[in-house]
Each structure stands twice: as C-alpha cells, then as structure tokens.
GROMACS .gro file of N, CA and C in nm:
model
  447
    1MET      N    1 -22.598  13.049   1.983
    1MET     CA    2 -22.487  12.979   2.046
    1MET      C    3 -22.465  13.041   2.184
    2SER      N    4 -22.456  12.958   2.285
    2SER     CA    5 -22.440  13.007   2.421
    2SER      C    6 -22.299  13.062   2.443
    3LEU      N    7 -22.287  13.140   2.547
    3LEU     CA    8 -22.157  13.198   2.582
    3LEU      C    9 -22.056  13.087   2.610
    4PHE      N   10 -22.100  12.980   2.677
    4PHE     CA   11 -22.010  12.868   2.705
    4PHE      C   12 -21.960  12.804   2.576
    5GLN      N   13 -22.048  12.784   2.478
    5GLN     CA   14 -22.008  12.724   2.352
    5GLN      C   15 -21.910  12.814   2.277
    6GLN      N   16 -21.934  12.944   2.281
    6GLN     CA   17 -21.841  13.037   2.216
    6GLN      C   18 -21.705  13.033   2.285
    7PHE      N   19 -21.706  13.028   2.418
    7PHE     CA   20 -21.581  13.022   2.492
    7PHE      C   21 -21.507  12.892   2.461
    8ARG      N   22 -21.579  12.780   2.458
    8ARG     CA   23 -21.517  12.650   2.429
    8ARG      C   24 -21.454  12.651   2.290
    9LYS      N   25 -21.525  12.704   2.194
    9LYS     CA   26 -21.478  12.710   2.056
    9LYS      C   27 -21.350  12.795   2.047
   10ALA      N   28 -21.352  12.911   2.109
   10ALA     CA   29 -21.235  12.999   2.108
   10ALA      C   30 -21.118  12.936   2.183
   11PHE      N   31 -21.147  12.872   2.297
   11PHE     CA   32 -21.043  12.808   2.376
   11PHE      C   33 -20.974  12.697   2.298
   12LEU      N   34 -21.051  12.612   2.230
   12LEU     CA   35 -20.994  12.503   2.150
   12LEU      C   36 -20.904  12.558   2.040
   13ALA      N   37 -20.951  12.660   1.971
   13ALA     CA   38 -20.872  12.719   1.862
   13ALA      C   39 -20.744  12.781   1.915
   14LEU      N   40 -20.754  12.858   2.021
   14LEU     CA   41 -20.636  12.924   2.077
   14LEU      C   42 -20.538  12.825   2.136
   15SER      N   43 -20.587  12.720   2.197
   15SER     CA   44 -20.499  12.617   2.255
   15SER      C   45 -20.416  12.551   2.147
   16LEU      N   46 -20.481  12.516   2.037
   16LEU     CA   47 -20.408  12.450   1.929
   16LEU      C   48 -20.307  12.544   1.865
   17VAL      N   49 -20.345  12.671   1.843
   17VAL     CA   50 -20.252  12.768   1.786
   17VAL      C   51 -20.131  12.786   1.876
   18LEU      N   52 -20.154  12.800   2.005
   18LEU     CA   53 -20.044  12.817   2.100
   18LEU      C   54 -19.953  12.695   2.099
   19ALA      N   55 -20.011  12.578   2.102
   19ALA     CA   56 -19.930  12.456   2.101
   19ALA      C   57 -19.849  12.444   1.973
   20LEU      N   58 -19.912  12.472   1.859
   20LEU     CA   59 -19.841  12.466   1.731
   20LEU      C   60 -19.730  12.571   1.725
   21ALA      N   61 -19.756  12.690   1.776
   21ALA     CA   62 -19.656  12.797   1.774
   21ALA      C   63 -19.536  12.761   1.861
   22LEU      N   64 -19.561  12.706   1.979
   22LEU     CA   65 -19.451  12.668   2.067
   22LEU      C   66 -19.363  12.562   2.004
   23THR      N   67 -19.424  12.465   1.939
   23THR     CA   68 -19.346  12.361   1.875
   23THR      C   69 -19.270  12.414   1.755
   24ALA      N   70 -19.330  12.504   1.681
   24ALA     CA   71 -19.263  12.561   1.565
   24ALA      C   72 -19.137  12.634   1.608
   25CYS      N   73 -19.142  12.698   1.724
   25CYS     CA   74 -19.025  12.769   1.776
   25CYS      C   75 -18.914  12.673   1.814
   26GLN      N   76 -18.951  12.555   1.861
   26GLN     CA   77 -18.851  12.458   1.904
   26GLN      C   78 -18.790  12.384   1.786
   27GLY      N   79 -18.859  12.378   1.674
   27GLY     CA   80 -18.809  12.307   1.556
   27GLY      C   81 -18.840  12.159   1.565
   28ALA      N   82 -18.831  12.095   1.453
   28ALA     CA   83 -18.860  11.951   1.449
   28ALA      C   84 -18.736  11.874   1.487
   29VAL      N   85 -18.754  11.772   1.569
   29VAL     CA   86 -18.645  11.686   1.611
   29VAL      C   87 -18.668  11.549   1.549
   30ALA      N   88 -18.575  11.505   1.468
   30ALA     CA   89 -18.590  11.376   1.402
   30ALA      C   90 -18.559  11.264   1.500
   31THR      N   91 -18.640  11.160   1.494
   31THR     CA   92 -18.614  11.043   1.576
   31THR      C   93 -18.615  10.921   1.486
   32MET      N   94 -18.535  10.826   1.520
   32MET     CA   95 -18.529  10.703   1.443
   32MET      C   96 -18.622  10.602   1.507
   33PRO      N   97 -18.679  10.511   1.426
   33PRO     CA   98 -18.763  10.407   1.483
   33PRO      C   99 -18.681  10.318   1.575
   34SER      N  100 -18.744  10.264   1.679
   34SER     CA  101 -18.675  10.172   1.768
   34SER      C  102 -18.648  10.042   1.694
   35GLY      N  103 -18.566   9.959   1.751
   35GLY     CA  104 -18.526   9.836   1.684
   35GLY      C  105 -18.642   9.744   1.653
   36ASN      N  106 -18.748   9.745   1.733
   36ASN     CA  107 -18.859   9.653   1.710
   36ASN      C  108 -18.973   9.717   1.631
   37GLN      N  109 -18.960   9.845   1.594
   37GLN     CA  110 -19.064   9.911   1.515
   37GLN      C  111 -19.023   9.908   1.368
   38LYS      N  112 -19.110   9.856   1.284
   38LYS     CA  113 -19.081   9.848   1.142
   38LYS      C  114 -19.153   9.961   1.070
   39VAL      N  115 -19.088  10.019   0.971
   39VAL     CA  116 -19.151  10.121   0.890
   39VAL      C  117 -19.156  10.067   0.748
   40SER      N  118 -19.273  10.060   0.691
   40SER     CA  119 -19.287  10.003   0.558
   40SER      C  120 -19.249  10.104   0.451
   41ASN      N  121 -19.222  10.057   0.332
   41ASN     CA  122 -19.195  10.145   0.219
   41ASN      C  123 -19.323  10.199   0.160
   42ASN      N  124 -19.436  10.140   0.193
   42ASN     CA  125 -19.566  10.187   0.146
   42ASN      C  126 -19.601  10.315   0.222
   43PRO      N  127 -19.620  10.430   0.154
   43PRO     CA  128 -19.645  10.554   0.224
   43PRO      C  129 -19.784  10.562   0.288
   44GLN      N  130 -19.867  10.462   0.269
   44GLN     CA  131 -20.003  10.469   0.322
   44GLN      C  132 -20.019  10.402   0.458
   45VAL      N  133 -19.944  10.297   0.485
   45VAL     CA  134 -19.966  10.222   0.607
   45VAL      C  135 -19.834  10.198   0.679
   46ARG      N  136 -19.828  10.231   0.805
   46ARG     CA  137 -19.709  10.206   0.887
   46ARG      C  138 -19.728  10.073   0.957
   47VAL      N  139 -19.632   9.982   0.938
   47VAL     CA  140 -19.639   9.852   1.002
   47VAL      C  141 -19.628   9.874   1.152
   48GLY      N  142 -19.710   9.806   1.229
   48GLY     CA  143 -19.706   9.820   1.373
   48GLY      C  144 -19.813   9.915   1.425
   49LYS      N  145 -19.877   9.992   1.340
   49LYS     CA  146 -19.986  10.080   1.381
   49LYS      C  147 -20.117  10.006   1.359
   50SER      N  148 -20.222  10.057   1.420
   50SER     CA  149 -20.350   9.991   1.404
   50SER      C  150 -20.398  10.004   1.260
   51TYR      N  151 -20.477   9.908   1.217
   51TYR     CA  152 -20.527   9.906   1.081
   51TYR      C  153 -20.600  10.036   1.049
   52GLY      N  154 -20.575  10.091   0.934
   52GLY     CA  155 -20.646  10.210   0.889
   52GLY      C  156 -20.574  10.339   0.921
   53GLN      N  157 -20.465  10.335   0.996
   53GLN     CA  158 -20.392  10.457   1.026
   53GLN      C  159 -20.295  10.483   0.911
   54VAL      N  160 -20.287  10.607   0.869
   54VAL     CA  161 -20.200  10.642   0.757
   54VAL      C  162 -20.060  10.673   0.806
   55GLU      N  163 -19.964  10.662   0.716
   55GLU     CA  164 -19.827  10.703   0.744
   55GLU      C  165 -19.831  10.853   0.769
   56ARG      N  166 -19.773  10.899   0.875
   56ARG     CA  167 -19.785  11.040   0.916
   56ARG      C  168 -19.710  11.136   0.826
   57GLY      N  169 -19.604  11.092   0.762
   57GLY     CA  170 -19.527  11.184   0.678
   57GLY      C  171 -19.446  11.112   0.573
   58THR      N  172 -19.406  11.186   0.472
   58THR     CA  173 -19.327  11.128   0.364
   58THR      C  174 -19.179  11.130   0.396
   59ASN      N  175 -19.140  11.202   0.501
   59ASN     CA  176 -19.002  11.199   0.550
   59ASN      C  177 -19.007  11.210   0.703
   60GLN      N  178 -18.894  11.198   0.768
   60GLN     CA  179 -18.892  11.193   0.914
   60GLN      C  180 -18.945  11.322   0.976
   61THR      N  181 -18.910  11.439   0.919
   61THR     CA  182 -18.956  11.566   0.974
   61THR      C  183 -19.107  11.581   0.965
   62SER      N  184 -19.163  11.548   0.849
   62SER     CA  185 -19.309  11.559   0.835
   62SER      C  186 -19.380  11.453   0.918
   63GLN      N  187 -19.320  11.336   0.932
   63GLN     CA  188 -19.378  11.232   1.018
   63GLN      C  189 -19.379  11.279   1.163
   64ASN      N  190 -19.272  11.343   1.206
   64ASN     CA  191 -19.266  11.396   1.343
   64ASN      C  192 -19.372  11.503   1.365
   65PHE      N  193 -19.394  11.590   1.264
   65PHE     CA  194 -19.496  11.693   1.277
   65PHE      C  195 -19.635  11.631   1.288
   66GLY      N  196 -19.663  11.531   1.205
   66GLY     CA  197 -19.791  11.461   1.213
   66GLY      C  198 -19.810  11.395   1.349
   67ASP      N  199 -19.705  11.331   1.399
   67ASP     CA  200 -19.711  11.271   1.533
   67ASP      C  201 -19.739  11.378   1.638
   68TRP      N  202 -19.670  11.491   1.626
   68TRP     CA  203 -19.685  11.600   1.722
   68TRP      C  204 -19.828  11.655   1.721
   69VAL      N  205 -19.886  11.673   1.603
   69VAL     CA  206 -20.024  11.725   1.593
   69VAL      C  207 -20.119  11.635   1.672
   70VAL      N  208 -20.106  11.504   1.654
   70VAL     CA  209 -20.194  11.410   1.724
   70VAL      C  210 -20.169  11.416   1.874
   71GLN      N  211 -20.044  11.417   1.915
   71GLN     CA  212 -20.011  11.413   2.058
   71GLN      C  213 -20.054  11.540   2.131
   72THR      N  214 -20.043  11.655   2.068
   72THR     CA  215 -20.073  11.781   2.136
   72THR      C  216 -20.218  11.825   2.121
   73SER      N  217 -20.296  11.753   2.045
   73SER     CA  218 -20.434  11.795   2.021
   73SER      C  219 -20.526  11.762   2.137
   74LYS      N  220 -20.475  11.693   2.236
   74LYS     CA  221 -20.554  11.656   2.355
   74LYS      C  222 -20.683  11.583   2.319
   75GLY      N  223 -20.669  11.490   2.223
   75GLY     CA  224 -20.783  11.407   2.186
   75GLY      C  225 -20.871  11.462   2.076
   76LEU      N  226 -20.844  11.583   2.027
   76LEU     CA  227 -20.926  11.641   1.921
   76LEU      C  228 -20.893  11.580   1.785
   77VAL      N  229 -20.769  11.535   1.768
   77VAL     CA  230 -20.724  11.478   1.641
   77VAL      C  231 -20.685  11.332   1.666
   78GLN      N  232 -20.749  11.241   1.592
   78GLN     CA  233 -20.720  11.098   1.604
   78GLN      C  234 -20.597  11.059   1.525
   79ASP      N  235 -20.580  11.120   1.408
   79ASP     CA  236 -20.472  11.082   1.318
   79ASP      C  237 -20.436  11.203   1.233
   80ALA      N  238 -20.313  11.207   1.185
   80ALA     CA  239 -20.269  11.318   1.101
   80ALA      C  240 -20.163  11.269   1.005
   81TYR      N  241 -20.152  11.336   0.892
   81TYR     CA  242 -20.046  11.306   0.797
   81TYR      C  243 -20.002  11.434   0.729
   82VAL      N  244 -19.878  11.436   0.684
   82VAL     CA  245 -19.822  11.548   0.609
   82VAL      C  246 -19.773  11.491   0.477
   83ARG      N  247 -19.810  11.553   0.368
   83ARG     CA  248 -19.764  11.512   0.235
   83ARG      C  249 -19.692  11.629   0.172
   84GLY      N  250 -19.572  11.600   0.124
   84GLY     CA  251 -19.490  11.706   0.069
   84GLY      C  252 -19.462  11.807   0.179
   85SER      N  253 -19.458  11.932   0.141
   85SER     CA  254 -19.435  12.036   0.241
   85SER      C  255 -19.552  12.131   0.249
   86ASP      N  256 -19.665  12.092   0.188
   86ASP     CA  257 -19.775  12.186   0.181
   86ASP      C  258 -19.914  12.128   0.209
   87LYS      N  259 -19.922  12.002   0.252
   87LYS     CA  260 -20.053  11.941   0.274
   87LYS      C  261 -20.055  11.869   0.408
   88LEU      N  262 -20.154  11.905   0.491
   88LEU     CA  263 -20.175  11.841   0.620
   88LEU      C  264 -20.317  11.786   0.621
   89GLY      N  265 -20.330  11.660   0.654
   89GLY     CA  266 -20.461  11.597   0.668
   89GLY      C  267 -20.479  11.551   0.811
   90VAL      N  268 -20.597  11.574   0.867
   90VAL     CA  269 -20.625  11.529   1.004
   90VAL      C  270 -20.760  11.460   1.010
   91VAL      N  271 -20.766  11.358   1.093
   91VAL     CA  272 -20.892  11.290   1.124
   91VAL      C  273 -20.931  11.338   1.263
   92VAL      N  274 -21.042  11.411   1.271
   92VAL     CA  275 -21.086  11.465   1.400
   92VAL      C  276 -21.157  11.356   1.479
   93SER      N  277 -21.157  11.372   1.609
   93SER     CA  278 -21.225  11.276   1.695
   93SER      C  279 -21.373  11.312   1.704
   94SER      N  280 -21.449  11.223   1.763
   94SER     CA  281 -21.592  11.249   1.779
   94SER      C  282 -21.618  11.359   1.882
   95GLN      N  283 -21.516  11.401   1.957
   95GLN     CA  284 -21.529  11.513   2.052
   95GLN      C  285 -21.549  11.646   1.980
   96VAL      N  286 -21.500  11.655   1.855
   96VAL     CA  287 -21.508  11.780   1.781
   96VAL      C  288 -21.648  11.794   1.722
   97ARG      N  289 -21.715  11.900   1.762
   97ARG     CA  290 -21.850  11.926   1.711
   97ARG      C  291 -21.840  11.986   1.571
   98PRO      N  292 -21.944  11.970   1.490
   98PRO     CA  293 -21.941  12.024   1.354
   98PRO      C  294 -21.908  12.174   1.347
   99ASN      N  295 -21.957  12.253   1.443
   99ASN     CA  296 -21.929  12.397   1.439
   99ASN      C  297 -21.787  12.430   1.486
  100GLU      N  298 -21.711  12.330   1.531
  100GLU     CA  299 -21.574  12.352   1.575
  100GLU      C  300 -21.470  12.312   1.470
  101VAL      N  301 -21.515  12.250   1.361
  101VAL     CA  302 -21.422  12.201   1.259
  101VAL      C  303 -21.350  12.318   1.191
  102ARG      N  304 -21.421  12.421   1.152
  102ARG     CA  305 -21.359  12.534   1.083
  102ARG      C  306 -21.258  12.607   1.172
  103PRO      N  307 -21.291  12.640   1.297
  103PRO     CA  308 -21.189  12.704   1.383
  103PRO      C  309 -21.067  12.614   1.406
  104LEU      N  310 -21.089  12.484   1.416
  104LEU     CA  311 -20.977  12.392   1.432
  104LEU      C  312 -20.891  12.391   1.306
  105ALA      N  313 -20.954  12.391   1.189
  105ALA     CA  314 -20.880  12.396   1.063
  105ALA      C  315 -20.798  12.525   1.053
  106LYS      N  316 -20.858  12.635   1.094
  106LYS     CA  317 -20.786  12.764   1.092
  106LYS      C  318 -20.664  12.759   1.184
  107SER      N  319 -20.680  12.701   1.302
  107SER     CA  320 -20.568  12.688   1.395
  107SER      C  321 -20.457  12.601   1.336
  108LEU      N  322 -20.496  12.493   1.271
  108LEU     CA  323 -20.397  12.405   1.209
  108LEU      C  324 -20.324  12.476   1.095
  109VAL      N  325 -20.396  12.555   1.016
  109VAL     CA  326 -20.332  12.632   0.909
  109VAL      C  327 -20.230  12.728   0.971
  110GLN      N  328 -20.269  12.798   1.076
  110GLN     CA  329 -20.178  12.895   1.139
  110GLN      C  330 -20.053  12.827   1.192
  111GLY      N  331 -20.069  12.712   1.255
  111GLY     CA  332 -19.953  12.639   1.305
  111GLY      C  333 -19.867  12.582   1.193
  112PHE      N  334 -19.932  12.531   1.090
  112PHE     CA  335 -19.861  12.473   0.975
  112PHE      C  336 -19.780  12.580   0.904
  113ARG      N  337 -19.834  12.703   0.898
  113ARG     CA  338 -19.762  12.814   0.834
  113ARG      C  339 -19.628  12.839   0.901
  114LYS      N  340 -19.620  12.821   1.032
  114LYS     CA  341 -19.495  12.843   1.104
  114LYS      C  342 -19.390  12.738   1.066
  115ASN      N  343 -19.434  12.620   1.031
  115ASN     CA  344 -19.343  12.513   0.990
  115ASN      C  345 -19.319  12.512   0.839
  116ALA      N  346 -19.405  12.576   0.764
  116ALA     CA  347 -19.393  12.578   0.618
  116ALA      C  348 -19.423  12.721   0.569
  117PRO      N  349 -19.334  12.816   0.602
  117PRO     CA  350 -19.361  12.955   0.565
  117PRO      C  351 -19.347  12.980   0.415
  118ASP      N  352 -19.409  13.088   0.372
  118ASP     CA  353 -19.396  13.137   0.234
  118ASP      C  354 -19.441  13.038   0.127
  119ARG      N  355 -19.548  12.966   0.155
  119ARG     CA  356 -19.604  12.878   0.052
  119ARG      C  357 -19.754  12.862   0.073
  120ASP      N  358 -19.821  12.825  -0.032
  120ASP     CA  359 -19.963  12.793  -0.023
  120ASP      C  360 -19.976  12.660   0.050
  121LEU      N  361 -20.078  12.648   0.135
  121LEU     CA  362 -20.097  12.528   0.216
  121LEU      C  363 -20.239  12.476   0.205
  122THR      N  364 -20.254  12.349   0.228
  122THR     CA  365 -20.386  12.286   0.230
  122THR      C  366 -20.398  12.202   0.356
  123VAL      N  367 -20.509  12.220   0.427
  123VAL     CA  368 -20.541  12.137   0.543
  123VAL      C  369 -20.672  12.065   0.513
  124LEU      N  370 -20.667  11.933   0.516
  124LEU     CA  371 -20.784  11.850   0.489
  124LEU      C  372 -20.835  11.795   0.622
  125MET      N  373 -20.962  11.818   0.649
  125MET     CA  374 -21.025  11.775   0.774
  125MET      C  375 -21.118  11.657   0.743
  126TYR      N  376 -21.095  11.546   0.813
  126TYR     CA  377 -21.175  11.426   0.794
  126TYR      C  378 -21.253  11.394   0.920
  127ALA      N  379 -21.373  11.341   0.903
  127ALA     CA  380 -21.456  11.295   1.014
  127ALA      C  381 -21.395  11.167   1.071
  128PRO      N  382 -21.439  11.123   1.188
  128PRO     CA  383 -21.387  10.997   1.245
  128PRO      C  384 -21.401  10.877   1.151
  129ASP      N  385 -21.500  10.879   1.062
  129ASP     CA  386 -21.516  10.770   0.966
  129ASP      C  387 -21.429  10.789   0.842
  130LYS      N  388 -21.342  10.890   0.846
  130LYS     CA  389 -21.242  10.923   0.744
  130LYS      C  390 -21.304  10.976   0.614
  131LYS      N  391 -21.422  11.035   0.624
  131LYS     CA  392 -21.481  11.103   0.510
  131LYS      C  393 -21.441  11.251   0.517
  132LEU      N  394 -21.400  11.306   0.403
  132LEU     CA  395 -21.358  11.446   0.399
  132LEU      C  396 -21.475  11.537   0.433
  133ILE      N  397 -21.456  11.626   0.530
  133ILE     CA  398 -21.564  11.716   0.569
  133ILE      C  399 -21.532  11.863   0.541
  134LEU      N  400 -21.401  11.897   0.531
  134LEU     CA  401 -21.365  12.037   0.508
  134LEU      C  402 -21.224  12.043   0.452
  135THR      N  403 -21.204  12.133   0.356
  135THR     CA  404 -21.072  12.163   0.304
  135THR      C  405 -21.046  12.311   0.328
  136ALA      N  406 -20.933  12.341   0.391
  136ALA     CA  407 -20.892  12.480   0.414
  136ALA      C  408 -20.768  12.504   0.329
  137LYS      N  409 -20.778  12.602   0.237
  137LYS     CA  410 -20.666  12.634   0.149
  137LYS      C  411 -20.615  12.773   0.183
  138TYR      N  412 -20.489  12.779   0.221
  138TYR     CA  413 -20.425  12.906   0.256
  138TYR      C  414 -20.348  12.956   0.135
  139ASP      N  415 -20.379  13.079   0.092
  139ASP     CA  416 -20.311  13.144  -0.019
  139ASP      C  417 -20.207  13.239   0.039
  140ASN      N  418 -20.080  13.208   0.021
  140ASN     CA  419 -19.973  13.288   0.079
  140ASN      C  420 -19.969  13.430   0.021
  141ALA      N  421 -20.007  13.447  -0.106
  141ALA     CA  422 -20.004  13.580  -0.168
  141ALA      C  423 -20.105  13.674  -0.103
  142THR      N  424 -20.225  13.623  -0.074
  142THR     CA  425 -20.330  13.707  -0.017
  142THR      C  426 -20.340  13.693   0.135
  143LYS      N  427 -20.271  13.593   0.191
  143LYS     CA  428 -20.276  13.563   0.335
  143LYS      C  429 -20.419  13.531   0.381
  144GLN      N  430 -20.497  13.470   0.293
  144GLN     CA  431 -20.636  13.435   0.320
  144GLN      C  432 -20.655  13.283   0.318
  145ILE      N  433 -20.755  13.238   0.395
  145ILE     CA  434 -20.792  13.097   0.394
  145ILE      C  435 -20.928  13.084   0.328
  146GLN      N  436 -20.938  12.993   0.232
  146GLN     CA  437 -21.067  12.963   0.171
  146GLN      C  438 -21.107  12.824   0.213
  147TYR      N  439 -21.235  12.809   0.248
  147TYR     CA  440 -21.287  12.683   0.298
  147TYR      C  441 -21.379  12.621   0.193
  148GLU      N  442 -21.365  12.492   0.176
  148GLU     CA  443 -21.452  12.416   0.085
  148GLU      C  444 -21.509  12.297   0.162
  149GLY      N  445 -21.638  12.283   0.154
  149GLY     CA  446 -21.701  12.168   0.220
  149GLY      C  447 -21.790  12.206   0.333
   0.00000   0.00000   0.00000
C-alpha cells in the first residue's frame, strides 16, 4: 500500500471521527417534518424519499443522527439508519474502496459510542447495491470491536 493510500485511509477515518465527535458534543436537535413532507408509519420507507431509501430512525433523534451521518460523510455514505439505540446501518458509496470499509466502520463505531454510551453497539456496512459487506460489533465490557464479513 502506497504512502498516499495510507494517508487517504487515515484521513477518511479521522475526518469521520472528528465530525461525529463534534456533533455528539452539540447533541441531537429534533426537527419536525415540513408541512409538505409526509412521514409514513412504515419504518422501512419514508414517503417523499427516493425508492429504496430506508427510514433513517425509529424516532426523531435517531432519524436526525442517521441524517447527520449521511450529510457529514462528504459522499462516503449514501444512506444510513438507526434502529433502537444500539444499531447503525450505512450504505457506503462507490467512492469507498474495499480496504477503507473497516476503518470507516471503526470511525462510525467511535462516533456512535458518543451518542450511545455504555452499551454494546452494532454497525452494519452495506455496499452500494445494499448487500451486507461488514458487521462491526462493539463490546462495551471489553471496549473491543469485532468484525464479521
């Protein structure tokens, strides 16, 4: 791996961690849908979004976090969702190389921990075609991340 590739990989991971940490410090701000935006009761599909996009969260705070992950990823994450208080799923863009998925997952776990402290967490990484490519499980007792996939 070239020095440039190592630098790019480290830069992407650090950028996401920094962005997640800054937002965690600010706290989640709930926003209500505008008058012309409809939110369906089906937790899988948000009316008004493009076909195939998942509902970002099961409540307003988790939906805001999912929205924030996509907005601050600078194109690395196409879509994101939060389920419960311990599961984050992201669809990476085609810009993310296979060797960058694990560092990105680690960064997401670190940022998610700031919003969901003192619990076990799961981050699911999906390819642009929405096939699961990596699962990162954070064990709060051992403070370790285990990767599957």
